[in-house]
Tab-separated table of C-alpha atoms and ligand atoms in Angstrom:
chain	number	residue	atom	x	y	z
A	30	UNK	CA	-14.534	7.006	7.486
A	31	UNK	CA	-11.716	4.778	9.002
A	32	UNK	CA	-8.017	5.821	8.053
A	33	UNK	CA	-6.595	2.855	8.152
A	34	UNK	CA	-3.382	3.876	5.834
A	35	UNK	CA	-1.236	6.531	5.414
A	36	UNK	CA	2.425	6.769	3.131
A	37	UNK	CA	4.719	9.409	1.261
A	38	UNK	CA	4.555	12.972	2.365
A	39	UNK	CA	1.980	14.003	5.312
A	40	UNK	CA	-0.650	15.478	3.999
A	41	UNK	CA	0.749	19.073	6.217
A	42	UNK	CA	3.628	19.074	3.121
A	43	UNK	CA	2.924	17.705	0.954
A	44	UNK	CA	1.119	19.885	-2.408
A	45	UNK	CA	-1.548	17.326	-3.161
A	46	UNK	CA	-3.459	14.611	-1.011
A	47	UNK	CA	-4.777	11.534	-2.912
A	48	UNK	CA	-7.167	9.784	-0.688
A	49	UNK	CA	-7.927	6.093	-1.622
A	50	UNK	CA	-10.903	4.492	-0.895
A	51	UNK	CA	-10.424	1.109	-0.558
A	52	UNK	CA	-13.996	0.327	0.831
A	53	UNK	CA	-15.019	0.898	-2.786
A	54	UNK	CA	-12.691	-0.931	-4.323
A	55	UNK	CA	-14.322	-3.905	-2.570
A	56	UNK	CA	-17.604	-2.983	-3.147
A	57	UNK	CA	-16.937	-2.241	-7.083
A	58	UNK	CA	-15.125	-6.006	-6.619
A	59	UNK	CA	-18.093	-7.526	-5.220
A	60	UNK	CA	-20.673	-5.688	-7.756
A	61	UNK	CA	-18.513	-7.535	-10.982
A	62	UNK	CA	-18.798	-10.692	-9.536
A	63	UNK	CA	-22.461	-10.506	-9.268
A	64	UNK	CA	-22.671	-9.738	-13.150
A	65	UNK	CA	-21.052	-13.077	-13.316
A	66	UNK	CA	-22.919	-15.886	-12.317
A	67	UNK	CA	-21.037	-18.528	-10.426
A	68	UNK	CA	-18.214	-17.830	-11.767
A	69	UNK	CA	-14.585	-16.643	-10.147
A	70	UNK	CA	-13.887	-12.823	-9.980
A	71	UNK	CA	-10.035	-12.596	-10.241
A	72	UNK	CA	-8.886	-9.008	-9.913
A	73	UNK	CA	-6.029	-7.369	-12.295
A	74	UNK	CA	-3.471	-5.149	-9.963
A	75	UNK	CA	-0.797	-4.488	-12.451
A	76	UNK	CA	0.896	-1.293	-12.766
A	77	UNK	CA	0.695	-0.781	-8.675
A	78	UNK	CA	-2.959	-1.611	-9.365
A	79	UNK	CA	-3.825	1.184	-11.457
A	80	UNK	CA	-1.541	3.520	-9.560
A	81	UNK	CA	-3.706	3.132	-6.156
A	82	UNK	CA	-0.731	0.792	-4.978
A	83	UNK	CA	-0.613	-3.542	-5.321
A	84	UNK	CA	-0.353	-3.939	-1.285
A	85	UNK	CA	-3.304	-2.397	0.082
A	86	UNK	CA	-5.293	-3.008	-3.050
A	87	UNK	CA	-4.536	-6.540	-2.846
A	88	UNK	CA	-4.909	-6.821	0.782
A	89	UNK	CA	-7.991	-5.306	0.698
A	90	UNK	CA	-9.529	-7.401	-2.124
A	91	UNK	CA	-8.018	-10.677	-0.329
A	92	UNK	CA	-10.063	-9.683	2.703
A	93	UNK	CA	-13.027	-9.383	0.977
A	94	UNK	CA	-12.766	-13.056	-0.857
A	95	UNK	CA	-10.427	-12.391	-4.103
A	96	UNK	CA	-8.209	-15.554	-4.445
A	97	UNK	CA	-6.729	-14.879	-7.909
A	98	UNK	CA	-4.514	-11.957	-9.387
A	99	UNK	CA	-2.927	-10.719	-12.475
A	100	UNK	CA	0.014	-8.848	-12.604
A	101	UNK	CA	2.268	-7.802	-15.776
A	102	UNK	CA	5.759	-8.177	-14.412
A	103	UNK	CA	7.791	-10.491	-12.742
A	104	UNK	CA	8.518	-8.167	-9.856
A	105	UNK	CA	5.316	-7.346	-9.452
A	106	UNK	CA	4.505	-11.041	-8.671
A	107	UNK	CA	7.331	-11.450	-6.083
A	108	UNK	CA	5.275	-8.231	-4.520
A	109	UNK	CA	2.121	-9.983	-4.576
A	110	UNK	CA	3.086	-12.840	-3.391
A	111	UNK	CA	4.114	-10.936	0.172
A	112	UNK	CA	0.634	-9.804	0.886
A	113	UNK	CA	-0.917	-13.294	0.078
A	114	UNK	CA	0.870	-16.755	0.266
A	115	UNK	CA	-1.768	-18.762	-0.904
A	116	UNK	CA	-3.221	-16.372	-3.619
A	117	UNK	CA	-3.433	-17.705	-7.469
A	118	UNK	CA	-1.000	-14.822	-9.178
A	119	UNK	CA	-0.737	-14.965	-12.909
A	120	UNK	CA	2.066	-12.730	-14.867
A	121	UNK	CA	0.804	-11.216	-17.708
A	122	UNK	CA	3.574	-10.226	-20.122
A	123	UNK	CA	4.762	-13.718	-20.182
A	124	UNK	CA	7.585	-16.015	-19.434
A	125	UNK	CA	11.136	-14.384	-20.394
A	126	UNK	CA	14.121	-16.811	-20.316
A	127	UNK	CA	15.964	-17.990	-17.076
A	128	UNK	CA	13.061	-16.740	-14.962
A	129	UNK	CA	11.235	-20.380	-14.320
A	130	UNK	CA	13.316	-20.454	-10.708
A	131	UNK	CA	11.656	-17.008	-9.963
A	132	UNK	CA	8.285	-18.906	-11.026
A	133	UNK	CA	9.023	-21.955	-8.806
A	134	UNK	CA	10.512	-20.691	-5.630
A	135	UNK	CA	7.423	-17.988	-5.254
A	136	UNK	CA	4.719	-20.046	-6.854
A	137	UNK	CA	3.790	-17.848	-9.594
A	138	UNK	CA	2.074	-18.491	-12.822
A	139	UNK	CA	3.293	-17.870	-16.360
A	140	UNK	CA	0.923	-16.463	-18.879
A	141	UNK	CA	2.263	-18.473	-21.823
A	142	UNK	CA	1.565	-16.560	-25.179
A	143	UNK	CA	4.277	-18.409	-28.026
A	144	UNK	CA	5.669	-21.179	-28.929
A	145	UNK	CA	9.095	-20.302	-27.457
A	146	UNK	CA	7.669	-19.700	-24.713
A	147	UNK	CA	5.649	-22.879	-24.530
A	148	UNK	CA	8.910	-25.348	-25.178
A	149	UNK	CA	10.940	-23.417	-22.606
A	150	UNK	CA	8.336	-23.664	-20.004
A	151	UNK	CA	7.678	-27.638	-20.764
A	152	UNK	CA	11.228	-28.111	-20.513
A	153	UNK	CA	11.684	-26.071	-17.408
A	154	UNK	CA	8.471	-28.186	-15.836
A	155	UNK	CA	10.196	-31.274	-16.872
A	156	UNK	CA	13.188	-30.555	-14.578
A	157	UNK	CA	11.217	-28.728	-11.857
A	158	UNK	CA	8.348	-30.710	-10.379
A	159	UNK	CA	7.244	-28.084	-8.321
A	160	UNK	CA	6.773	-25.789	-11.521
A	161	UNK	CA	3.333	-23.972	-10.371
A	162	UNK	CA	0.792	-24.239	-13.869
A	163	UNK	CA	1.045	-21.856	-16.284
A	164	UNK	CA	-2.131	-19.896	-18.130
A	165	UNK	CA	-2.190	-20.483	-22.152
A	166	UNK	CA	-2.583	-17.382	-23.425
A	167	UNK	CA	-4.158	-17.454	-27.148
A	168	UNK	CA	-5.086	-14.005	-29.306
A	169	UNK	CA	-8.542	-13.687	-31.246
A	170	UNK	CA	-7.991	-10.440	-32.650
A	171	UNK	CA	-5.848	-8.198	-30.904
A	172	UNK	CA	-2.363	-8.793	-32.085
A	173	UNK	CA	-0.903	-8.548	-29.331
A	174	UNK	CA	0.137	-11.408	-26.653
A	175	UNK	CA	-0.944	-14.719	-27.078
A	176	UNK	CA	-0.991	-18.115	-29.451
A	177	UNK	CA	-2.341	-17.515	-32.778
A	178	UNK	CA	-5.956	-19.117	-33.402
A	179	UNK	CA	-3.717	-21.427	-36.492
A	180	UNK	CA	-0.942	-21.931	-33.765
A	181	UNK	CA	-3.008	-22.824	-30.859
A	182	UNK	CA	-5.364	-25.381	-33.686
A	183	UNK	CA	-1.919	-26.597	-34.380
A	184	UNK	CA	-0.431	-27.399	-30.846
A	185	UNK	CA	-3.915	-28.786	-29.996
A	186	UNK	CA	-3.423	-31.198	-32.805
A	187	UNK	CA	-0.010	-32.399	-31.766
A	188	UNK	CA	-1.362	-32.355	-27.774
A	189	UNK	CA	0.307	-30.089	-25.066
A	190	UNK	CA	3.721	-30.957	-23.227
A	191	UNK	CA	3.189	-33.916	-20.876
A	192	UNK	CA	5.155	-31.723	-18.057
A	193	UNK	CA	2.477	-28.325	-19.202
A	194	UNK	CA	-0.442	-28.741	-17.661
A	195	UNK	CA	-1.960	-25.598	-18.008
A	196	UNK	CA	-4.336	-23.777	-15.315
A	197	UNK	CA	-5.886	-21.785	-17.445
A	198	UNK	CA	-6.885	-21.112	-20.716
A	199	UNK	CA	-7.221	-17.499	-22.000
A	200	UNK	CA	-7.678	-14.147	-24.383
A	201	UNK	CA	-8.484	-11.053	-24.246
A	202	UNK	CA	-11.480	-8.445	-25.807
A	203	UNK	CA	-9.458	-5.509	-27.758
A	204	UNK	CA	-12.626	-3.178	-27.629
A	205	UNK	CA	-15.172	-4.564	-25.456
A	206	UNK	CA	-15.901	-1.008	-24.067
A	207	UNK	CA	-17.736	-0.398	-27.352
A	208	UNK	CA	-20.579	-2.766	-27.827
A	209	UNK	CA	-21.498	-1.225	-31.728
A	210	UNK	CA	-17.570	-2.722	-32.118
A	211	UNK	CA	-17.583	-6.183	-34.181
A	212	UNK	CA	-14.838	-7.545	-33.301
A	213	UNK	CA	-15.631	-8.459	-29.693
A	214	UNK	CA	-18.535	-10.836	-31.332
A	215	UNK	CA	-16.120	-12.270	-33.182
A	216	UNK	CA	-13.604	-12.409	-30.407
A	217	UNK	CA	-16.178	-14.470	-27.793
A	218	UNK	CA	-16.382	-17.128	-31.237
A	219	UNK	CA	-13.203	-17.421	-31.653
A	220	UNK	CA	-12.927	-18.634	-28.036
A	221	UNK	CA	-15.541	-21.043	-28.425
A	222	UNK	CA	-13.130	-22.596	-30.467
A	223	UNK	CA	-10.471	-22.053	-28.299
A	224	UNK	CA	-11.987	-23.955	-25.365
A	225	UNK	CA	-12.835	-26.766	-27.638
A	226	UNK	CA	-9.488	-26.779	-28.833
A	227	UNK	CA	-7.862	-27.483	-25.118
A	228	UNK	CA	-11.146	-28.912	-23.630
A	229	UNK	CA	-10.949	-29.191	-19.674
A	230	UNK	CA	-8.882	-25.928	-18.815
A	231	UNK	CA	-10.764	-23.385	-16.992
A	232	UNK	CA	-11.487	-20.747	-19.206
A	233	UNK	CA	-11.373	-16.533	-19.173
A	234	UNK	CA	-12.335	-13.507	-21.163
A	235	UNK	CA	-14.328	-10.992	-19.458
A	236	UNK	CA	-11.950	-7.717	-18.708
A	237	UNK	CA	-13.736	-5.209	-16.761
A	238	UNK	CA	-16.410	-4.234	-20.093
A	239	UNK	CA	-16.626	-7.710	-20.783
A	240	UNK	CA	-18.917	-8.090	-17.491
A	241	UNK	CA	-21.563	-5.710	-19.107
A	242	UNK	CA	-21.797	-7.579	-22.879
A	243	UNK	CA	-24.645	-9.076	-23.151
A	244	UNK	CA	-23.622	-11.950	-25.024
A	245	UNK	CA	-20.469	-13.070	-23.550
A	246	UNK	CA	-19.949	-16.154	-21.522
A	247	UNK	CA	-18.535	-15.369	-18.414
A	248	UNK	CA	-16.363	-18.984	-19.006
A	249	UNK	CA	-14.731	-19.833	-15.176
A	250	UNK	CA	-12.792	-16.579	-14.424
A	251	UNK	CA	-13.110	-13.286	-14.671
A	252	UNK	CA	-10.232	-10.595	-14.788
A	253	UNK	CA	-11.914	-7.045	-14.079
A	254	UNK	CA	-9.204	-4.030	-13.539
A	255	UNK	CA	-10.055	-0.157	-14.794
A	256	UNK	CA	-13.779	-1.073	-13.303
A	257	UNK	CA	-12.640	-2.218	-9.915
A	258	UNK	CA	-10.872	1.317	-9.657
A	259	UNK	CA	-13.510	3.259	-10.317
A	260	UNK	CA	-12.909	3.739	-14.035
A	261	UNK	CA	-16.227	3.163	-16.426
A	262	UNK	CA	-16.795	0.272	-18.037
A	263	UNK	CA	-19.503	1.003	-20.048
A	264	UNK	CA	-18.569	4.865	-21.472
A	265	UNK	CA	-21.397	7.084	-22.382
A	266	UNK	CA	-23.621	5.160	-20.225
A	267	UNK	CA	-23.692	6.060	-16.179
A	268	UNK	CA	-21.144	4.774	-14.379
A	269	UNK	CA	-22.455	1.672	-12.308
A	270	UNK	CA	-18.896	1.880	-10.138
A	271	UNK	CA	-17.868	3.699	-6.874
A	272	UNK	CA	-15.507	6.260	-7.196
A	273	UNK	CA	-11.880	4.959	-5.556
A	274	UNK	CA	-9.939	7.847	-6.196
A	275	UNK	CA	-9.735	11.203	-4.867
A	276	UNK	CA	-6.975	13.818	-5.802
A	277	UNK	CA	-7.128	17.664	-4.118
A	278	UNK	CA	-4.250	20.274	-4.578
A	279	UNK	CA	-3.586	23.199	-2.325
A	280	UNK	CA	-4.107	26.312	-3.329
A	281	UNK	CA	-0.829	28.233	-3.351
A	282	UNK	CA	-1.660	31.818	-4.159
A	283	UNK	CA	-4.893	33.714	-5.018
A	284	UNK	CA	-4.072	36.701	-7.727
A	285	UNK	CA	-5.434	38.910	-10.457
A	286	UNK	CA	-4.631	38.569	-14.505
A	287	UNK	CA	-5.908	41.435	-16.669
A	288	UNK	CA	-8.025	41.863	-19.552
A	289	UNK	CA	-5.525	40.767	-22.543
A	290	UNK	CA	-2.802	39.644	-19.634
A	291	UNK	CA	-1.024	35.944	-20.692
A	292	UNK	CA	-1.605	33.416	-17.948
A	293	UNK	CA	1.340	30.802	-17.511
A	294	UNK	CA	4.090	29.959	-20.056
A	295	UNK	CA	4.778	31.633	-22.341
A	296	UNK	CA	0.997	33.265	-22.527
A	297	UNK	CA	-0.764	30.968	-23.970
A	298	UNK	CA	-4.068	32.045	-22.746
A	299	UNK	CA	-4.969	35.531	-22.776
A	300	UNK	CA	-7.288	36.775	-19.789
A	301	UNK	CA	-10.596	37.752	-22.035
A	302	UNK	CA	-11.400	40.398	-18.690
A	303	UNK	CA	-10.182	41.187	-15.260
A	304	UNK	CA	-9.771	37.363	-14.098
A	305	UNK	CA	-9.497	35.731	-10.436
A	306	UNK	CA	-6.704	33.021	-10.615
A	307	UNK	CA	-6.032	30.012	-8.225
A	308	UNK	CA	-2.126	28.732	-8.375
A	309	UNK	CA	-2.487	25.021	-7.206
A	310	UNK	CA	0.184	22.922	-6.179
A	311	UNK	CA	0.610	20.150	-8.811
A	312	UNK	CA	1.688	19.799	-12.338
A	313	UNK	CA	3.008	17.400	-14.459
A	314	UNK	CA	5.423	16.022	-12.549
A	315	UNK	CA	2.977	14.790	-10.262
A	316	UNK	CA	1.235	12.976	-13.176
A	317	UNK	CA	-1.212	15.565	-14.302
A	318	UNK	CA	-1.061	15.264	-17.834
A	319	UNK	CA	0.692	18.854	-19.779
A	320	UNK	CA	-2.143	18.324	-22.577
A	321	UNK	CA	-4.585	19.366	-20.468
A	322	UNK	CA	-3.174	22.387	-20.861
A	323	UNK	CA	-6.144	25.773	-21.938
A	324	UNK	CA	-4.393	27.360	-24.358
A	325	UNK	CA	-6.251	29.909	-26.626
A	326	UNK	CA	-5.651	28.045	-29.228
A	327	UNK	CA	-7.196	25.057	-27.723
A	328	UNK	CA	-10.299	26.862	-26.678
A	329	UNK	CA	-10.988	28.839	-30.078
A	330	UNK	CA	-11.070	24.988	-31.488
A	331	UNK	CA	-13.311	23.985	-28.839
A	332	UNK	CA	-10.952	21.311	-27.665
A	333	UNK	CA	-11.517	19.644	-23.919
A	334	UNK	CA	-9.185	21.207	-21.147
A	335	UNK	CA	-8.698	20.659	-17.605
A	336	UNK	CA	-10.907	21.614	-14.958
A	337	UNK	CA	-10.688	21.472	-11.068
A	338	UNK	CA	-13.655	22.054	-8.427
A	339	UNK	CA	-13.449	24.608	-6.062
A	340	UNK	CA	-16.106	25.331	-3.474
A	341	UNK	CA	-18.334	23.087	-5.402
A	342	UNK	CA	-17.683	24.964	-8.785
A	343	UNK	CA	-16.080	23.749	-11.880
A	344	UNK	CA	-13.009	25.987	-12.387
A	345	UNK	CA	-11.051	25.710	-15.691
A	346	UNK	CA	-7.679	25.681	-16.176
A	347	UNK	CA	-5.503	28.726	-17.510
A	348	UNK	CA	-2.632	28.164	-19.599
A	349	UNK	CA	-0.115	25.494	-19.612
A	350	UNK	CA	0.523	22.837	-16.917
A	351	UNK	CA	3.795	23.660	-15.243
A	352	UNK	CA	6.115	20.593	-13.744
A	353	UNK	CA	4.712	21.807	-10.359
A	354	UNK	CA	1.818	24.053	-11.040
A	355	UNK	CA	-1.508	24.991	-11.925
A	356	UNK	CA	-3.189	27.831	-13.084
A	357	UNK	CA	-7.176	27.935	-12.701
A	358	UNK	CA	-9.623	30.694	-12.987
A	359	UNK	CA	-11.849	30.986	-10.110
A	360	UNK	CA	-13.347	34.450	-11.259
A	361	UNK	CA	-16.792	33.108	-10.242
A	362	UNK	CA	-16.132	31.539	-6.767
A	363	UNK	CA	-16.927	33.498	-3.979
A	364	UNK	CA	-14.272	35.522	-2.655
A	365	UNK	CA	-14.417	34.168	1.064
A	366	UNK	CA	-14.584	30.498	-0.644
A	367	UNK	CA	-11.302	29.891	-1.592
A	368	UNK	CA	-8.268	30.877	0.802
A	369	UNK	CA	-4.882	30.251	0.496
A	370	UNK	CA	-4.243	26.636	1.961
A	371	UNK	CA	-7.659	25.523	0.877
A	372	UNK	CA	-8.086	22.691	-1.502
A	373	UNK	CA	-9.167	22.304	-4.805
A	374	UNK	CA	-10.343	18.640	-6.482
A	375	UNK	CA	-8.616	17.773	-9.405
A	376	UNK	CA	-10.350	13.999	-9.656
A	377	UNK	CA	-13.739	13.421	-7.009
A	378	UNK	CA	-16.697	15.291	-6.471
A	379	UNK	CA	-18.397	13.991	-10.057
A	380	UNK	CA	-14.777	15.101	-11.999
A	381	UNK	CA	-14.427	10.911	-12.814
A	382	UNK	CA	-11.398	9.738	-13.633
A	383	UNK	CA	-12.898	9.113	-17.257
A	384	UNK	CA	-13.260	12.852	-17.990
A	385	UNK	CA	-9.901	13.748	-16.597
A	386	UNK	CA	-8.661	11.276	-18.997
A	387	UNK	CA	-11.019	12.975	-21.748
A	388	UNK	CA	-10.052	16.552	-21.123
A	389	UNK	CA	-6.206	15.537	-20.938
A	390	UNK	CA	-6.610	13.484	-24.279
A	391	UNK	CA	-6.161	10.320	-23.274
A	392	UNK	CA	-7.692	7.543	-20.902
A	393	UNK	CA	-8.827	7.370	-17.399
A	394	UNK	CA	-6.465	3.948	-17.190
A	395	UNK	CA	-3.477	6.283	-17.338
A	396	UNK	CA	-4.698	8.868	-15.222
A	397	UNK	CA	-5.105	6.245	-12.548
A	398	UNK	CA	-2.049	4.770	-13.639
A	399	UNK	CA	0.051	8.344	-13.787
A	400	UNK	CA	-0.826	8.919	-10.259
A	401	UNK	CA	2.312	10.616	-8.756
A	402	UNK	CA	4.967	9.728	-6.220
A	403	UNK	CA	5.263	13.238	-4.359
A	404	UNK	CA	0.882	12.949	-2.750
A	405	UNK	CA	0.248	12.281	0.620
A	406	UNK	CA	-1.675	9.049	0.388
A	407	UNK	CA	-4.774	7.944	2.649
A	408	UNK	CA	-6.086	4.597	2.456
A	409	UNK	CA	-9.622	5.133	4.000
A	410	UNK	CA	-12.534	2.357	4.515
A	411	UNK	CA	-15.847	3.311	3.231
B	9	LIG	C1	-5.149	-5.225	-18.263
B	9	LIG	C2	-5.759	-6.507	-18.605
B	9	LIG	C3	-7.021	-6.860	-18.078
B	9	LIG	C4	-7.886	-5.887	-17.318
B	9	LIG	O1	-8.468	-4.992	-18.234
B	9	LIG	P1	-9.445	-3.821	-17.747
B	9	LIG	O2	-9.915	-3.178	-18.998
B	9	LIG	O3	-8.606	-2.907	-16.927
B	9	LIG	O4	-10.530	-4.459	-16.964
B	9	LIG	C5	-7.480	-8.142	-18.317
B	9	LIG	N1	-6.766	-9.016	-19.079
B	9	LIG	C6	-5.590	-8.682	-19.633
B	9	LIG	C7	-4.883	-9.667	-20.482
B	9	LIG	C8	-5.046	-7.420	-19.423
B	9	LIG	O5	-3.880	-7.092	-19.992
């Protein structure tokens, strides 16, 4: 393993280390693009890439052949655009008003998703040769971004802007994760129409799921992001992707709770015996979701909590997530195999990213995504 990266805190101070593996990243890159015939793999790095961080993620993917990115702010296009000067960088949430010079002067690409949007941009283009082609953006089913299927028959009818001359054409699946789900059939036929509508534009669907459908053209680009960063695409199947992320907390203080003792605030979980507890060193202000919380409550209802692994042993959690703290119960770790100053994994070590997500109620995207600000980060290769 090759460090080739290291920011915030070092890891001596800081309470958690988050080691990032951007090795995998590539390889999870390289393993989408084989699902996809000859066709570009773009890569989405919004949202500071999932939370691993836009620069070395997009350094790392432009080393290994990614020419094309998708960001969902402004800003985070101007960043792009200092790790790669030749990269294709699309903005995802759209074209706001009196940004076009931002658009020109760094050679960035609109995603254009309304009518508004359209005009302004034509107009802008008209006046600004050097206006870098925008993406057409058009919605089959998500409600969301993007040119309704009567608007986009509609402007196809009239013709596009002379000055738009659009790069791309695309949409986006609303629930290709779940194959059984209908709507992603009828999302890949309303496309069909959509590239016949605005024939001659390089088309894209596929988001990360999309690469796994069996039935969906892979059109000229793809746009994988949750996959590329470990995340599953295909839930309740094995996950075909590398792990990227790693997240260990020190353990603070080893101490006893006993039988019908409250752990945490305001006692939420009752010791049910003498119980061995762990204090780790990061909460929810480090972007470890409260609602993972074990509360009694939660466990009489048989409700998913958090879990860490300590010593190779899956260690739930006790109690309420504090701002900075953690309570597990490492009752059944051997006593000489967890010390004060050792670490415990809160994501790694078969504890995916999805069932962190799952256990905290929500996603593995905004686990990824909630990664804090206060870890000592390691970029390692491989
Ligand atoms: C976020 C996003 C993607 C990537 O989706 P994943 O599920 O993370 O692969 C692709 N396209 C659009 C329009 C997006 O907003």
């Amino acid at each position: 393993m090759t460090t080739s990266l290291t920011t915030g805190p070092q890891a001596r101070d800081a309470g958690a280390l988050l080691t990032i593996d951007l090795g995998a990243l590539c390889d999870n890159w390289r393993l989408l693009r084989g699902r996809i015939g000859g066709a570009e793999c773009a890569a989405v790095i919004k949202a500071d890439a999932y939370g691993i961080g836009l620069e070395p993620a997009m350094a790392a993917l432009r080393d290994a052949g990614c020419r094309t990115f998708f960001v969902a702010h402004l800003s985070e296009a101007v960043r792009a655009r200092t790790v790669d000067a030749a990269a294709a960088i699309y903005v995802l949430n759209g074209f706001l008003p009196d940004t076009g010079p931002v658009y020109a002067r760094f050679n960035l690409r609109p995603i254009l998703g309304s009518l508004p949007e359209i005009d302004e941009w034509a107009a802008f283009a008209e006046r600004e040769p050097s206006a870098p082609p925008p993406a057409l953006h058009v919605d089959t089913g998500m409600n969301r971004l993007g040119l309704s299927l009567e608007e986009a028959r509609a402007l196809s009818a009239r013709g596009l802007p002379n000055a738009l001359r659009p790069g791309l054409l695309m949409s986006h699946f609303a629930g290709a994760e779940d194959p059984a789900d209908p709507i992603t059939t009828r999302q890949v036929r309303r496309f069909e129409e959509v590239t016949r509508l605005f024939p001659g534009i390089p088309a894209s669907l596929l988001n990360s799921s999309g690469h796994f459908l069996e039935s969906a053209p892979a059109h000229a680009l793809s746009r994988p992001g949750y996959a590329l960063y470990g995340g599953n695409p295909v839930p309740g199947r094995p996950n075909p992707m590398k792990p990227v992320v790693r997240l260990e907390a020190k353990v603070l203080q080893l101490r006893t709770a006993e039988a019908g003792e409250g752990v945490g605030y305001n006692g939420r979980r009752t010791a049910d015996g003498r119980r061995r507890l762990a204090v780790l060193s990061i909460g929810y202000a480090d972007g470890y979701p409260r609602p993972a919380s074990a509360t009694d409550a939660k466990i009489a209802a048989d409700l998913p909590a958090g879990e860490a692994i300590v010593a190779g042993r899956r260690c739930p959690f006790m109690g309420t997530v504090s701002m900075d703290l953690i309570i597990i119960d490492v009752t059944h770790v051997p006593e000489d195999e967890v010390r004060r100053g050792d670490t415990a994994i809160l994501i790694g070590d078969g504890l995916d990213v999805d069932e962190v997500g799952q256990r905290a109620g929500t996603i593995g995207y905004e686990i990824l995504t909630g990664l804090g600000r206060r870890h000592s980060r390691r970029y390692v290769n491989g």
